[in-house]
Amino acid sequence: MKKINLLALSVFLSVIAWAQPVQFSISNKASIKMGGSDTLLFPYTGGLNAPQFNKIDLDGDNIADLMVFDRTGNKVLTYLWKGNRFVYAPEFESQFPPLFKWVLLRDYNCDGKLDIFTEVDYNAQPQPEKFIASNGMRILKNVSTEPGKLKWQQDKNQLMDIGLGALPPANIGLNNTDIPAIEDMDGDGDLDILIMPFSRNVITYYQNMSAERGHGCDSIAFLFRDECWGYMSYLVNTNAFLLNDDSPCYRNYKRAAKHNGSTITLYDADDDGDLDVIYGDPEFNDLVFLENGKSIHKLGRDTMISQDTVFPRNTVRASVPMFPASYLIDADNDGKKDMIVAPNAEAAVKNKDQVLFYKNTGTAKVPVFTYQNNQFIVGQTFDLGGGSIPVFVDIDNDGDKDLVVATQGEFTQTFNSNDRLYFFRNVGSASKAAYELVDSNFLNINNGATKIQRIIPTFGDLNGDGKQDLLIGDLNGKMHFYANTSVGSNITFNKESSDYFSIFGGTSAAPQLVDLNKDGKLDIVMGRKNGSLAYFENKGTATSPDFTSTPSIDSIGKITAAEMVLSGGTPYYFDGYSIPHVCDLDRDGNYEILLGSEQGRVFLFRNFDARANRVCEEVSGIYRDNRTASSYSNLFFGFKTSATTADLDGDSIPELLIGNVRGGIRMYETKINGVISNVKEQTKANSNWVLFPNPAKSVVSVRTDKNNAGLPYEIFDNMGRSYISGNLDAYETLIQINSLPPGMFFIKAMDDEGNAKVFRFLVQE
């Protein structure tokens, strides 16, 4: 292998290791009241839509804490048990690997540590040439060695049925909309699996044969055992089961209507030694309880002998619109498992006040679930339901920043077609913000017959009267203008246009009013579904604006919120749904831009201005959710993010607020390390590049622009040894790195003029 010049390498390493000029750390600086006298204990968790619940000791104190996974956005939230309640502790969230769709924590290898069962990961293929099918199961082994420091190692990325005789191994196919049961079904000490297969209405049993084959718990060997477990089949149109369905069971599911999902929870409800079932279905709101008669069956087989379609019958019925899932955890650490019920669908379901808590008022062996409330965990957090787009604005002209949040609201009330604005007045001060909800339907935006969908607000004084006017972008790309006509403390707005200057912002138009060219007039920077940004220059005056219907500059900054992921090794591009927030974080007179995205990141680009040839550079690795951690990273906050900033504590450094599709918000305080801007014009080799995924396993992608097509690149290690070389393609270069050993590597590209770009990336095992 040829050598890279080590002096040059040391220069590159010093540049890469330099601390980022801006860093964001999770914060809780401003209090929030949602109504009444109570201040929210944990307002900035980001909200919950379709949460799943598992207990695990996070901090190593031998007391079980709470891990919540929301399938909407694939977001992990962590809570410590302190003072007889769960306390939000985000510092543990980054200790979990990327997880998808569903999560069950189970100790599969009997080492006393909970492992992870979840949906497969297309980007973590142990053998890249083997296709990883979606709708399957993988296992991540808990290999933690220090208390309070969780570590995971992927054990299986595709659980297979081992097959018998001539039958080859086959994928254990689980619809990733579902939640399976993973429990010891036969009492032999290892974990078995129950699922309801695709388009069938019977439950299938996979037995773990490790014990039967004389192996230990850490040997996984699942074998298909019963395609009609429990001798029952689901009656699709009635949310009930046909019981004791012995010989007709197979025929029944063949002729039944197709079935499309299930949640399965197992527990011994009557202490008779067999496992009973709580079942949820995507077409219904209610749970079904099924009693297992295995203990009285003449052959000792799992057989459902009775059912209750009004469950629990002794208290308020567990009903969640729709697709309910049940979780049996000790929610109050009294030694008895309680029941939590929440929606399991990602969209078009109840998404506020939707987490039902049933306390076990019976015994540990014979539980009795008694309804307590519908706000378990979510009752002490800021959560508006369907999405949140926060905007700081001094709307009452009292010198401090108020907060307006756009949302689709609670789905069962708005059906995603009655968006609204929430107004939180700053009842604190400019140096100590405190927010209180004063209007949950601010300005009554959608009071007419024609509804504005996906409202994205921005404020600015467009007519020069010193008051903050309102401009709203919508799903169809139209601009709606509301003039601020407030007098004193009486806040009023008058809608003057539903098609402001005939501007078409693009699908899911996301405007921001900002004087981008610094001529004293408010311009518009526009986000949109494809992820790029458009610039509409104000050609009028500060008191009488004038905009053209088409952008002055399309794709301004040459940046995008669109991202690529790998599915089975194949690149797949997601729309960006960019939402811009132009700001000057370091107050040096040069703009930065925070950019919300579909996939959940909030990007930061520097040197953002009104020049058509400007190519903005991303500032990466700037967030941390653990205030004691020394490193910062790229975080995912949940789908469809947005950002806004304001100085909330009077130190002249802005705080950052991030919204997402789960309806909550997350706050970060800012640390400035010098000057963010780098005003040197970008050359074609120094233009905006993105490398991902990082860390990587089998493939890495370099995204640049067409001007860099043909540039030679080289991958080398920290000793300067060269491993892979080639030439960049236009826009996107996919590089196979299967031959690289685990460790740190660098990729460098250089043009004929000697301009170089270097990225560092980690190759995982």
PDB file of C-alpha atoms in Angstrom, residues 62 67 77 79 141 190 232 256 504 534 608 645 655 694 742 760:
ATOM      1  CA  ASN A  62     -30.323  -2.066  40.771  1.00  0.00           C
ATOM      2  CA  MET A  67     -37.194   3.176  28.512  1.00  0.00           C
ATOM      3  CA  LEU A  77     -36.775   8.518  25.763  1.00  0.00           C
ATOM      4  CA  TYR A  79     -36.562   8.026  32.700  1.00  0.00           C
ATOM      5  CA  LYS A 141     -26.926  -8.198  22.860  1.00  0.00           C
ATOM      6  CA  ASP A 190     -35.391 -19.821  26.828  1.00  0.00           C
ATOM      7  CA  MET A 232     -58.344 -20.117  17.633  1.00  0.00           C
ATOM      8  CA  ALA A 256     -61.205 -15.343   6.061  1.00  0.00           C
ATOM      9  CA  PHE A 504     -45.959  29.644  -4.912  1.00  0.00           C
ATOM     10  CA  ALA A 534     -35.911  29.322  -2.330  1.00  0.00           C
ATOM     11  CA  PHE A 608     -25.950  31.862   4.501  1.00  0.00           C
ATOM     12  CA  THR A 645     -34.062  30.648  18.560  1.00  0.00           C
ATOM     13  CA  GLU A 655     -31.519  29.250  23.198  1.00  0.00           C
ATOM     14  CA  ASN A 694     -21.069   7.411   9.921  1.00  0.00           C
ATOM     15  CA  PRO A 742     -12.873  -1.982  11.886  1.00  0.00           C
ATOM     16  CA  ARG A 760     -13.209  11.137   8.929  1.00  0.00           C
TER      17      ARG A 760
END
